[in-house]
Amino acid sequence: MPGSRFQSGDMVMGRWPGSSLFYEVKVLSYDAKIQLYTVIYKDGTELELREADMKNPTGFKPSRRSRSRSPSRRRSRSRSPARTTRRSSSRTTSGTFATETPAARKEPKMKEVLEIRLSPVVRNTCHTHCWDLEWLFVFECCSAACVLYSECTVKRMTSEMALFDSRSNRLPYGSSHSVSFPPVFAGVSCMMLFLPVAVLGLMVVCSQEDASLMSPPSLPALDSLLDPHVFGMVVLWFLFQALLYVLPVGKVVEGIPLKNGEWLKYRMNTLHAFVLTVAALGAAVHQGVDLSYIHSHFLQLAVSSLLFSVLLSVYLYVRSRWAPQDQLAPGGNSGSVIYDFFMGSELNPRIKGFDLKYFCELRPGLMGWLVINAAMALSEMKLHNLDYPSPAMILVNCFHLFYVLDAYWHEEAVLCYMDTTHAGFGFMLVFGDLMWVPFTFSLQSYYLVYHPNHLSLPWIVGIVTLNVIGFSIFRKANSQKNAFRRNPSDPTLSHLKTIPTATGKSLLVSGLWGLVRHPNYLGDLIMALAWSLPCGFTHILPYFYVIYLTTLLVHREARDEAQCRRKYGSAWDDYCREVRYRNQIHSILFKTITICKGT
Ligand SMILES: NC(=O)C1=CN([C@@H]2O[C@H](COP(=O)(O)OP(=O)(O)OC[C@H]3O[C@@H](n4cnc5c(N)ncnc54)[C@H](OP(=O)(O)O)[C@@H]3O)[C@@H](O)[C@H]2O)C=CC1
Ligand SMILES: CC(C)=CCC[C@@H](C)[C@H]1CC=C2C3=C(CC[C@@]21C)[C@@]1(C)CC[C@H](O)C(C)(C)[C@@H]1CC3
């Protein structure tokens, strides 16, 4: 391998992506064009690494800190004869550094080939301009949050295939699925603290005249943040939406089959609920209720939503302790309180027929987001003495409204999304649905209240066109896949080319799914960009949503690829050969993120 530092066959230390841990790897090849080494870890995991993520073993001083420090790890070791054996064998063979990769610890039986590409280092980053620093900062935060979110979910999803102790539904001790996997355990704890603080921090910065992440925020008094009156309003909002959910209107459909062969029923009435909410709010405004209260109490509302999310998560955790085993999410009882609290144990927690996860995913948060947007438009008019909201505010409001209405129109499809079918309902999703969605997705309209941005007609046309393109891709891709999954022999889909798999399901290889893998993510990202552009280019903050979604979907895509490869085996490889492109925006942005992380 001329020109490269390491030669094929060399044993070196390679960084495990997303962590600071190094493991022994063997160099297989080097691609000079993309400057990446293909390496193989001891458990068979093959990855592509850049040179900066590889070190010479000579003089390498690894540490075992992360292993020995994790209390949960210590606990599970001592309880687990299997782990003791494994540990001692790994210690004797590994010498002074870790030889098992996290993947091996997670899934000892299955060797997976992850498609993670780390990009070559580009050293000329521009740390001089404040805007660039902001980018870097937001990238860092988002990548950290989303990597951890993904790692947690990967663990949960891969554990579906693990052998469960049939009586307790605990993962077998010593199995790779124990929650002591250090980045996950530490990640869970950090995320629970970091995410709410991040949301509040973004909101504070957004309300400042200079909404730069680099300027010191003027922090509000802590005791002003929790207002019992505002908390009461949050509870009322939740109860009002719950009331609309149980109204006997709208058709009832069956979800996907559960482990016990049961089919849960769901009432489809989000659109009815939306219309009734608009009517109720219209009546309230007519009666003199001032919606700009939402703007003036924005932080207090977020803190109350956080408190509500915590209380709901505690309730979910406690009730999951008594839940029958067949109602738990895959790997839903890991044995770690903190992990189960965060990830959620029950798959579909219900109170009688009231499905808490399905309700939270679509209603209080998404509808709350729209109400916040409307309140921001009113506040903008009030603050700047306008007869109408500004064009930028109208665009942002319309785009978001359209996105949510689309989700409601295709409500049934949500029953098949990964979060509904696989994820437990715990703090992560509760917080995501009730705080993250309404308070970060509305940052653009909040930003515009204090930072008006003039849009010329060509810009408006350009932005609307971009949103239409993004939406068309997003909708067409999701509809094609959903229709195909619902009824593969639908005559209207007979023209689509497919690849059969051993599971009996087929993979679409034509239409949008034949052009690029995960075209739905691409459409979502293009829309996200169109939502930020009305806010101009003065600050990075309105682009938070694009950055969040990119990082989330990049990892979601990597996770889904790994999962599909395991599920469909060689048929998936055939699909990848046939559809060579992954979502290209992902690759570019993922590379940018890793470059930023590496510098
Ligand atoms: N706004 C936001 O914050 C977020 C939005 N989203 C959006 O939610 C939507 C759903 O996302 P998500 O559930 O993650 O993923 P997808 O809807 O893309 O589902 C992935 C699954 O689709 C199936 N699949 C993949 N390729 C093919 C193919 N070629 N033919 C047939 N089936 C295939 C596989 O499942 P199987 O084979 O088992 O059917 C795979 O596991 C997306 O549009 C995404 O953009 C997601 C997260 C956050
Ligand atoms: C970092 C962190 C707290 C992550 C939590 C992630 C959740 C906020 C998102 C996971 C998947 C989501 C989806 C939507 C909203 C965001 C969450 C909950 C969604 C309901 C938005 C509307 C779309 O049309 C959708 C239905 C496709 C989408 C489904 C996934």
XYZ file of C-alpha atoms and ligand atoms in Angstrom:
677
model
C 0.000 0.000 0.000
C 2.365 2.742 -1.190
C 1.948 6.155 0.378
C 0.047 4.836 3.379
C 1.325 4.685 6.933
C 0.013 1.207 7.691
C 0.375 -1.868 5.531
C -2.131 -4.621 4.914
C -1.747 -7.301 7.572
C -0.466 -4.807 10.188
C -1.970 -5.132 13.669
C -2.725 -1.646 14.960
C -5.073 0.056 17.407
C -8.283 1.393 15.846
C -10.754 3.767 17.433
C -14.297 2.449 17.833
C -16.520 4.971 16.005
C -18.202 7.462 18.259
C -16.084 6.541 21.279
C -12.621 7.209 22.599
C -11.857 3.508 22.968
C -9.198 1.827 20.868
C -9.225 -1.860 19.969
C -6.786 -4.110 18.230
C -7.521 -4.292 14.501
C -5.923 -5.854 11.490
C -5.428 -3.672 8.415
C -7.018 -5.281 5.353
C -6.611 -2.654 2.684
C -6.240 1.028 1.975
C -8.203 3.101 -0.493
C -5.946 5.974 -1.505
C -8.771 7.799 -3.297
C -10.918 8.195 -0.204
C -7.986 7.823 2.195
C -9.658 5.139 4.257
C -8.283 1.914 5.662
C -10.501 -1.142 5.778
C -9.791 -2.854 9.079
C -11.169 -5.878 10.857
C -11.707 -6.040 14.622
C -11.157 -9.240 16.581
C -14.877 -10.037 16.597
C -15.060 -9.869 12.824
C -16.494 -6.362 12.566
C -15.162 -4.668 9.472
C -14.994 -0.894 9.338
C -13.372 1.809 7.336
C -11.160 4.066 9.398
C -9.172 7.149 8.634
C -5.545 7.295 9.610
C -6.227 9.694 12.478
C -8.346 7.017 14.124
C -5.559 4.469 14.036
C -2.543 4.265 16.272
C 0.592 2.222 16.377
C 0.370 -0.369 19.171
C 3.913 0.484 20.295
C 3.758 2.943 23.113
C -0.031 2.774 23.157
C -1.195 3.291 26.715
C -4.729 2.100 26.960
C -6.816 2.491 30.059
C -9.389 0.271 31.655
C -11.036 3.124 33.461
C -14.312 2.969 31.677
C -14.664 -0.715 32.402
C -13.887 -0.721 36.049
C -15.650 2.514 36.806
C -19.058 1.522 35.627
C -20.979 0.396 38.702
C -23.487 -1.476 36.642
C -20.768 -3.365 34.959
C -19.285 -4.334 38.285
C -22.664 -5.394 39.488
C -23.480 -7.533 36.540
C -20.061 -9.090 36.606
C -20.345 -10.186 40.147
C -23.759 -11.669 39.566
C -22.775 -13.341 36.400
C -20.675 -16.428 36.241
C -20.681 -16.142 32.491
C -19.306 -12.672 32.638
C -16.589 -13.667 35.079
C -15.413 -16.335 32.721
C -15.561 -14.061 29.765
C -13.775 -11.323 31.586
C -10.931 -13.473 32.735
C -10.436 -14.930 29.316
C -10.510 -11.567 27.678
C -8.090 -10.159 30.201
C -5.564 -12.875 29.700
C -5.654 -12.620 25.979
C -5.948 -8.925 25.653
C -2.983 -7.840 27.674
C -3.346 -4.171 28.441
C -5.992 -3.106 26.021
C -9.555 -3.942 25.095
C -9.970 -6.600 22.472
C -13.731 -6.936 22.353
C -15.403 -4.245 20.364
C -18.646 -2.774 21.644
C -20.354 -4.668 18.847
C -18.922 -7.898 20.173
C -20.040 -7.041 23.658
C -23.466 -6.239 22.372
C -23.890 -9.222 20.115
C -21.429 -11.999 20.696
C -23.199 -14.513 18.514
C -23.753 -12.348 15.488
C -20.956 -10.760 13.610
C -22.173 -7.727 11.868
C -20.509 -5.694 9.233
C -21.407 -2.116 9.910
C -21.399 0.287 7.059
C -19.801 3.154 8.831
C -17.408 5.256 6.868
C -15.247 7.730 8.597
C -13.964 10.459 6.424
C -10.418 11.598 5.919
C -9.155 14.334 8.175
C -9.226 17.821 6.799
C -7.146 19.998 9.047
C -7.972 23.394 7.684
C -11.034 24.074 9.798
C -11.815 27.667 10.376
C -12.071 28.248 14.090
C -11.761 31.938 13.677
C -15.241 32.988 12.704
C -17.930 32.886 15.333
C -20.453 31.363 12.940
C -18.121 28.455 12.257
C -17.643 27.915 15.946
C -21.379 27.842 16.339
C -21.658 25.225 13.642
C -19.030 23.156 15.359
C -20.729 23.483 18.690
C -24.160 22.518 17.384
C -22.709 19.651 15.368
C -20.971 18.373 18.463
C -24.083 18.560 20.602
C -26.329 17.034 18.006
C -23.921 14.267 17.125
C -23.422 13.430 20.758
C -27.159 13.360 21.438
C -28.077 11.458 18.339
C -25.190 8.985 18.536
C -26.234 8.172 22.065
C -29.904 8.054 21.091
C -29.018 5.700 18.280
C -26.685 3.562 20.326
C -29.365 3.085 22.930
C -31.888 2.185 20.301
C -29.486 -0.079 18.456
C -28.970 -1.965 21.659
C -32.655 -2.279 22.147
C -33.284 -3.347 18.584
C -30.458 -5.822 18.337
C -31.507 -7.333 21.605
C -34.649 -8.500 19.858
C -32.571 -11.278 18.469
C -30.950 -12.179 21.745
C -31.897 -15.166 23.808
C -34.089 -14.163 26.679
C -34.380 -15.831 30.007
C -37.840 -17.172 29.412
C -39.162 -16.464 32.910
C -37.778 -13.052 33.760
C -37.350 -11.668 30.271
C -33.987 -10.427 31.459
C -31.151 -10.610 29.055
C -28.914 -13.473 30.094
C -26.187 -12.346 32.435
C -22.886 -12.068 30.786
C -24.636 -11.529 27.495
C -23.450 -8.672 25.430
C -26.745 -6.924 26.015
C -26.149 -6.152 29.608
C -26.521 -2.440 30.099
C -22.990 -2.053 31.264
C -21.788 -1.293 27.754
C -19.947 1.816 28.970
C -20.845 4.377 26.304
C -24.509 3.426 26.541
C -24.697 3.515 30.307
C -22.801 6.764 30.587
C -24.669 8.073 27.584
C -28.055 7.400 29.118
C -27.158 9.332 32.251
C -25.609 12.201 30.323
C -28.488 12.456 27.912
C -31.042 12.700 30.667
C -29.231 15.737 32.016
C -27.858 17.157 28.816
C -30.933 17.088 26.573
C -33.310 19.155 28.734
C -30.533 21.641 29.499
C -29.751 21.852 25.790
C -33.377 22.594 24.908
C -33.634 25.311 27.550
C -30.249 26.717 26.535
C -31.287 26.962 22.897
C -34.481 28.726 23.897
C -32.625 31.243 26.047
C -30.131 32.001 23.279
C -32.930 32.295 20.724
C -34.584 35.076 22.704
C -31.414 37.167 22.882
C -30.733 40.007 20.522
C -27.537 38.331 19.434
C -28.763 34.755 19.107
C -25.244 33.458 18.785
C -24.348 30.307 20.653
C -21.019 31.875 21.421
C -22.368 34.904 23.218
C -22.911 34.383 26.953
C -26.619 33.803 27.635
C -28.387 35.959 30.172
C -29.795 33.274 32.401
C -33.237 33.692 33.954
C -33.695 33.325 37.696
C -34.135 29.637 38.489
C -37.160 30.151 40.736
C -38.987 31.933 37.919
C -38.849 28.848 35.729
C -41.382 26.714 37.516
C -44.768 28.362 37.612
C -47.652 26.276 39.059
C -50.135 28.144 36.879
C -48.197 27.278 33.721
C -47.766 23.690 34.891
C -51.539 23.488 35.336
C -51.982 24.650 31.767
C -49.634 21.956 30.483
C -51.594 19.299 32.382
C -54.866 20.712 31.032
C -53.527 20.641 27.486
C -52.545 16.993 27.900
C -55.939 16.087 29.363
C -57.776 18.012 26.651
C -55.904 16.093 23.946
C -56.539 12.840 25.824
C -60.238 13.647 25.857
C -60.224 14.198 22.093
C -58.366 10.896 21.636
C -61.081 8.888 23.359
C -63.935 10.476 21.395
C -65.720 7.693 19.534
C -65.097 9.201 16.100
C -62.794 7.921 13.348
C -62.174 4.383 12.216
C -60.511 1.738 14.349
C -57.587 -0.149 12.803
C -55.328 -2.958 13.908
C -51.626 -2.346 14.526
C -48.852 -4.831 13.847
C -49.116 -8.207 15.600
C -47.592 -8.471 19.077
C -45.362 -11.223 20.468
C -48.397 -12.956 21.955
C -50.171 -12.980 18.592
C -52.598 -10.267 19.730
C -53.433 -7.308 17.481
C -53.863 -3.982 19.267
C -56.599 -1.684 18.037
C -56.078 2.035 17.441
C -58.629 4.752 16.768
C -57.629 7.036 13.896
C -58.948 10.470 14.824
C -55.993 12.880 14.877
C -57.565 15.025 12.139
C -60.797 15.279 14.125
C -58.779 16.205 17.186
C -56.913 18.829 15.188
C -60.123 20.457 13.915
C -61.625 20.465 17.418
C -58.425 21.947 18.876
C -58.433 24.750 16.289
C -62.114 25.404 17.040
C -61.478 25.466 20.803
C -58.491 27.798 20.448
C -60.432 30.032 18.040
C -63.251 30.274 20.585
C -60.789 31.003 23.376
C -59.115 33.801 21.381
C -62.559 35.162 20.561
C -63.284 35.206 24.280
C -60.213 37.354 24.843
C -57.567 34.730 25.623
C -54.201 36.161 24.585
C -52.122 33.491 22.830
C -48.997 35.605 23.102
C -48.926 34.369 26.726
C -47.208 31.321 25.205
C -44.434 33.545 23.908
C -43.986 35.432 27.158
C -43.989 32.209 29.218
C -42.117 30.060 26.747
C -39.373 28.933 29.123
C -41.835 28.200 31.920
C -43.924 26.120 29.514
C -40.856 24.111 28.522
C -39.873 23.516 32.146
C -43.422 22.421 32.981
C -43.418 20.045 30.022
C -40.134 18.644 31.265
C -41.549 18.116 34.727
C -44.619 16.485 33.234
C -42.401 14.221 31.092
C -40.426 13.140 34.146
C -43.594 12.349 36.106
C -45.075 10.410 33.207
C -41.828 8.479 32.758
C -41.764 7.578 36.447
C -45.335 6.307 36.140
C -44.377 4.294 33.044
C -41.346 2.827 34.763
C -43.272 1.825 37.880
C -46.123 0.201 35.977
C -43.682 -1.645 33.716
C -42.407 -3.560 36.764
C -45.751 -5.354 36.863
C -46.247 -5.662 33.127
C -46.513 -9.168 31.715
C -43.410 -10.303 29.923
C -45.030 -10.498 26.513
C -45.901 -6.809 26.690
C -42.335 -5.641 27.130
C -40.297 -4.126 24.333
C -37.488 -6.323 23.000
C -34.851 -6.343 25.748
C -37.233 -4.190 27.758
C -36.122 -5.397 31.154
C -32.382 -4.990 31.207
C -32.022 -5.053 34.975
C -30.730 -1.479 35.148
C -33.161 1.034 36.616
C -31.649 4.001 34.842
C -31.482 2.314 31.467
C -35.023 0.973 31.654
C -36.330 4.307 32.891
C -34.689 6.007 29.932
C -35.485 3.505 27.187
C -38.811 2.357 28.573
C -39.741 -1.237 29.235
C -43.271 -1.573 27.971
C -43.794 -1.567 24.236
C -47.377 -0.291 24.185
C -48.372 0.868 27.672
C -52.135 1.194 27.775
C -54.712 2.310 30.310
C -57.727 0.304 29.194
C -57.753 1.047 25.457
C -55.778 4.300 25.819
C -52.433 3.805 24.118
C -50.018 6.217 25.806
C -47.188 5.888 23.285
C -49.316 6.311 20.204
C -51.142 9.222 21.827
C -47.951 11.053 22.823
C -46.219 10.447 19.492
C -48.810 12.361 17.490
C -50.906 14.607 19.661
C -49.849 16.832 22.584
C -46.351 17.505 21.178
C -47.035 17.845 17.468
C -50.210 19.840 18.042
C -48.459 21.875 20.731
C -45.750 22.713 18.173
C -48.379 24.191 15.834
C -50.043 26.169 18.612
C -46.653 27.577 19.643
C -45.998 28.578 16.021
C -49.348 30.369 15.826
C -48.637 32.127 19.125
C -45.247 33.244 17.791
C -46.912 34.703 14.687
C -49.295 36.696 16.921
C -46.436 37.850 19.137
C -44.459 38.971 16.095
C -47.420 41.063 14.910
C -47.801 42.540 18.389
C -44.122 43.294 18.872
C -43.574 44.876 15.472
C -47.028 46.424 15.065
C -47.840 44.408 11.975
C -51.260 43.754 10.443
C -50.075 40.364 9.218
C -47.215 38.097 10.173
C -44.058 38.557 8.075
C -43.643 36.391 4.940
C -40.865 34.443 6.680
C -43.150 33.687 9.638
C -45.993 32.691 7.310
C -43.713 30.316 5.405
C -42.425 28.665 8.573
C -45.951 28.313 9.974
C -47.346 26.910 6.721
C -44.510 24.416 6.213
C -44.825 23.062 9.742
C -48.606 22.940 9.567
C -48.441 21.058 6.306
C -45.938 18.534 7.736
C -48.073 17.793 10.771
C -51.289 17.588 8.754
C -49.574 15.144 6.441
C -48.634 12.995 9.448
C -52.269 13.110 10.577
C -53.609 12.309 7.132
C -51.345 9.256 7.034
C -51.877 8.472 10.680
C -52.163 4.754 10.064
C -48.608 4.605 8.710
C -47.208 5.654 12.088
C -48.260 2.239 13.401
C -45.490 0.723 11.250
C -42.689 3.186 12.099
C -39.722 1.849 14.007
C -40.440 3.773 17.193
C -43.965 2.423 17.385
C -43.097 -1.173 16.630
C -39.807 -1.632 18.476
C -39.072 1.045 21.045
C -40.116 0.901 24.652
C -41.947 3.930 25.947
C -39.695 5.595 28.492
C -38.167 8.959 29.254
C -36.427 9.247 25.895
C -39.590 9.104 23.816
C -41.781 10.852 26.384
C -39.314 13.725 26.571
C -38.857 13.614 22.773
C -42.593 13.819 22.175
C -43.561 16.291 24.897
C -40.582 18.615 25.204
C -38.128 18.135 22.361
C -40.664 18.237 19.526
C -42.747 21.266 20.554
C -39.913 23.389 21.932
C -37.076 22.705 19.494
C -39.130 22.259 16.337
C -40.672 25.700 16.944
C -37.319 27.469 17.398
C -37.590 28.936 13.903
C -40.815 30.801 14.606
C -39.532 31.811 18.065
C -36.378 33.128 16.432
C -38.326 35.175 13.889
C -40.202 37.070 16.600
C -37.013 38.829 17.689
C -35.019 38.499 14.479
C -37.165 39.525 11.524
C -35.809 38.539 8.147
C -36.887 40.187 4.930
C -37.507 37.746 2.090
C -37.555 38.835 -1.531
C -39.993 37.206 -3.928
C -37.371 35.048 -5.691
C -36.275 33.738 -2.296
C -39.853 32.938 -1.344
C -40.382 31.092 -4.623
C -37.089 29.240 -4.226
C -37.823 28.174 -0.651
C -41.365 27.052 -1.463
C -40.042 25.053 -4.420
C -37.452 23.390 -2.214
C -40.104 22.438 0.305
C -42.363 21.055 -2.426
C -39.494 18.954 -3.802
C -38.597 17.659 -0.342
C -42.180 16.919 0.530
C -42.834 15.100 -2.767
C -39.838 12.820 -2.194
C -40.743 12.237 1.469
C -44.392 11.504 0.767
C -43.884 9.405 -2.354
C -41.196 7.289 -0.722
C -43.186 6.675 2.452
C -46.402 5.974 0.556
C -44.690 3.588 -1.864
C -43.155 1.603 0.946
C -46.231 1.628 3.152
C -48.538 0.546 0.316
C -46.106 -2.187 -0.648
C -45.758 -3.437 2.911
C -49.530 -3.395 3.438
C -50.303 -5.325 0.279
C -47.332 -6.472 -1.831
C -49.677 -7.926 -4.451
C -51.554 -4.653 -4.942
C -52.104 -4.442 -8.753
C -51.239 -0.724 -8.724
C -47.747 -1.668 -7.540
C -47.251 -4.560 -9.950
C -44.899 -2.476 -12.122
C -42.405 -2.140 -9.263
C -39.317 -4.350 -9.343
C -38.632 -6.302 -6.144
C -36.053 -8.661 -4.630
C -37.490 -11.621 -2.699
C -35.937 -12.386 0.683
C -35.785 -15.526 2.805
C -38.218 -13.989 5.300
C -41.026 -14.028 2.747
C -40.999 -10.216 2.488
C -39.603 -8.535 -0.619
C -37.523 -5.403 -1.036
C -38.492 -2.642 -3.413
C -35.832 -1.959 -6.025
C -37.640 0.466 -8.234
C -39.457 3.732 -7.871
C -37.671 6.037 -5.441
C -36.394 3.040 -3.466
C -34.548 1.962 -6.617
C -32.735 5.291 -6.974
C -31.347 5.674 -3.474
C -31.654 3.830 -0.188
C -33.928 5.598 2.325
C -35.286 8.205 -0.067
C -37.792 9.200 2.637
C -34.961 10.502 4.814
C -33.643 12.540 1.894
C -37.040 14.201 1.406
C -37.317 14.934 5.131
C -33.902 16.601 5.126
C -34.628 18.756 2.093
C -37.807 19.946 3.800
C -35.886 20.661 6.981
C -33.541 22.926 5.038
C -36.488 24.755 3.463
C -37.883 25.427 6.941
C -34.683 27.087 8.115
C -33.944 29.247 5.084
C -36.723 31.811 5.817
C -34.726 32.780 8.919
C -31.737 33.948 6.874
C -28.097 33.339 7.520
C -27.260 35.569 10.454
C -27.336 32.795 13.050
C -26.965 29.065 13.176
C -29.795 28.581 15.633
C -32.683 28.356 13.139
C -30.718 25.566 11.463
C -30.791 23.500 14.604
C -33.624 21.362 13.250
C -31.687 20.484 10.069
C -28.644 19.562 12.097
C -30.644 17.514 14.585
C -32.521 15.673 11.839
C -29.376 15.019 9.829
C -27.545 13.517 12.769
C -30.563 11.508 13.843
C -31.294 10.160 10.374
C -27.646 9.429 9.578
C -27.474 7.149 12.578
C -30.939 5.810 12.016
C -29.921 4.875 8.509
C -26.736 3.142 9.655
C -28.750 1.295 12.275
C -31.450 0.298 9.801
C -28.873 -0.902 7.281
C -27.256 -3.134 9.908
C -30.634 -4.410 11.013
C -31.809 -5.144 7.453
C -28.549 -6.905 6.643
C -29.095 -9.199 9.598
C -32.757 -9.697 8.726
C -32.479 -10.182 4.982
C -28.895 -11.498 4.630
C -27.716 -11.870 1.053
C -30.942 -10.377 -0.348
C -29.993 -7.111 1.351
C -26.533 -7.281 -0.205
C -28.181 -7.819 -3.596
C -30.347 -4.773 -2.906
C -27.295 -2.705 -1.998
C -25.524 -3.827 -5.163
C -28.582 -2.877 -7.206
C -29.191 0.441 -5.395
C -25.675 1.622 -4.798
C -26.417 5.039 -3.387
C -27.226 5.639 0.193
C -28.793 8.940 0.954
C -26.059 11.185 -0.454
C -26.917 14.179 1.694
C -26.343 11.904 4.651
C -22.924 10.864 3.461
C -21.829 14.434 2.863
C -23.152 15.691 6.175
C -21.928 12.652 8.083
C -18.477 13.228 6.635
C -18.613 16.888 7.623
C -19.595 15.937 11.152
C -16.794 13.417 11.514
C -14.314 15.904 10.101
C -15.486 18.466 12.654
C -15.275 15.860 15.410
C -11.822 14.799 14.383
C -10.363 18.295 14.380
N -39.025 14.721 12.034
C -38.386 13.890 12.803
O -37.896 14.250 13.877
C -38.228 12.472 12.386
C -38.813 12.010 11.226
N -38.648 10.701 10.836
C -39.309 10.268 9.595
O -40.125 9.177 9.911
C -40.262 8.333 8.762
C -40.142 6.884 9.182
O -38.819 6.624 9.562
P -38.274 5.201 10.057
O -39.334 4.451 10.738
O -36.991 5.492 10.748
O -37.772 4.446 8.769
P -38.388 3.871 7.432
O -39.797 4.258 7.249
O -37.444 4.222 6.329
O -38.322 2.336 7.707
C -37.167 1.539 7.522
C -37.667 0.159 7.180
O -38.184 0.154 5.866
C -38.040 -1.152 5.304
N -37.284 -1.010 4.064
C -36.052 -0.490 3.869
N -35.700 -0.540 2.578
C -36.744 -1.116 1.932
C -36.998 -1.449 0.570
N -36.108 -1.217 -0.396
N -38.187 -2.020 0.254
C -39.101 -2.258 1.224
N -38.916 -1.977 2.523
C -37.756 -1.413 2.873
C -37.293 -1.971 6.332
O -38.246 -2.588 7.208
P -39.082 -3.939 6.861
O -38.334 -4.621 5.776
O -39.137 -4.669 8.144
O -40.426 -3.455 6.410
C -36.623 -0.915 7.159
O -36.351 -1.400 8.459
C -39.198 8.774 7.756
O -39.798 9.447 6.693
C -38.323 9.726 8.551
O -37.813 10.727 7.701
C -37.932 9.830 11.601
C -37.333 10.240 12.765
C -37.427 11.592 13.254
C -32.665 13.407 20.830
C -34.047 12.918 21.110
C -34.708 13.302 22.352
C -34.644 12.175 20.220
C -36.078 11.814 20.306
C -36.524 11.528 18.934
C -37.991 11.880 18.715
C -38.173 13.374 18.946
C -38.348 11.507 17.263
C -38.149 10.005 16.989
C -39.011 9.729 15.834
C -39.933 10.734 15.692
C -40.904 10.894 14.663
C -41.659 12.041 14.553
C -41.452 13.143 15.535
C -40.100 13.081 16.233
C -39.813 11.723 16.815
C -40.806 11.393 17.919
C -42.818 12.176 13.570
C -44.053 11.857 14.394
C -42.951 13.611 13.026
C -44.057 13.711 11.954
C -43.714 12.800 10.787
O -44.611 12.909 9.705
C -43.585 11.337 11.187
C -44.946 10.758 11.504
C -43.038 10.586 9.994
C -42.562 11.246 12.365
C -42.362 9.814 12.887
C -41.064 9.768 13.673
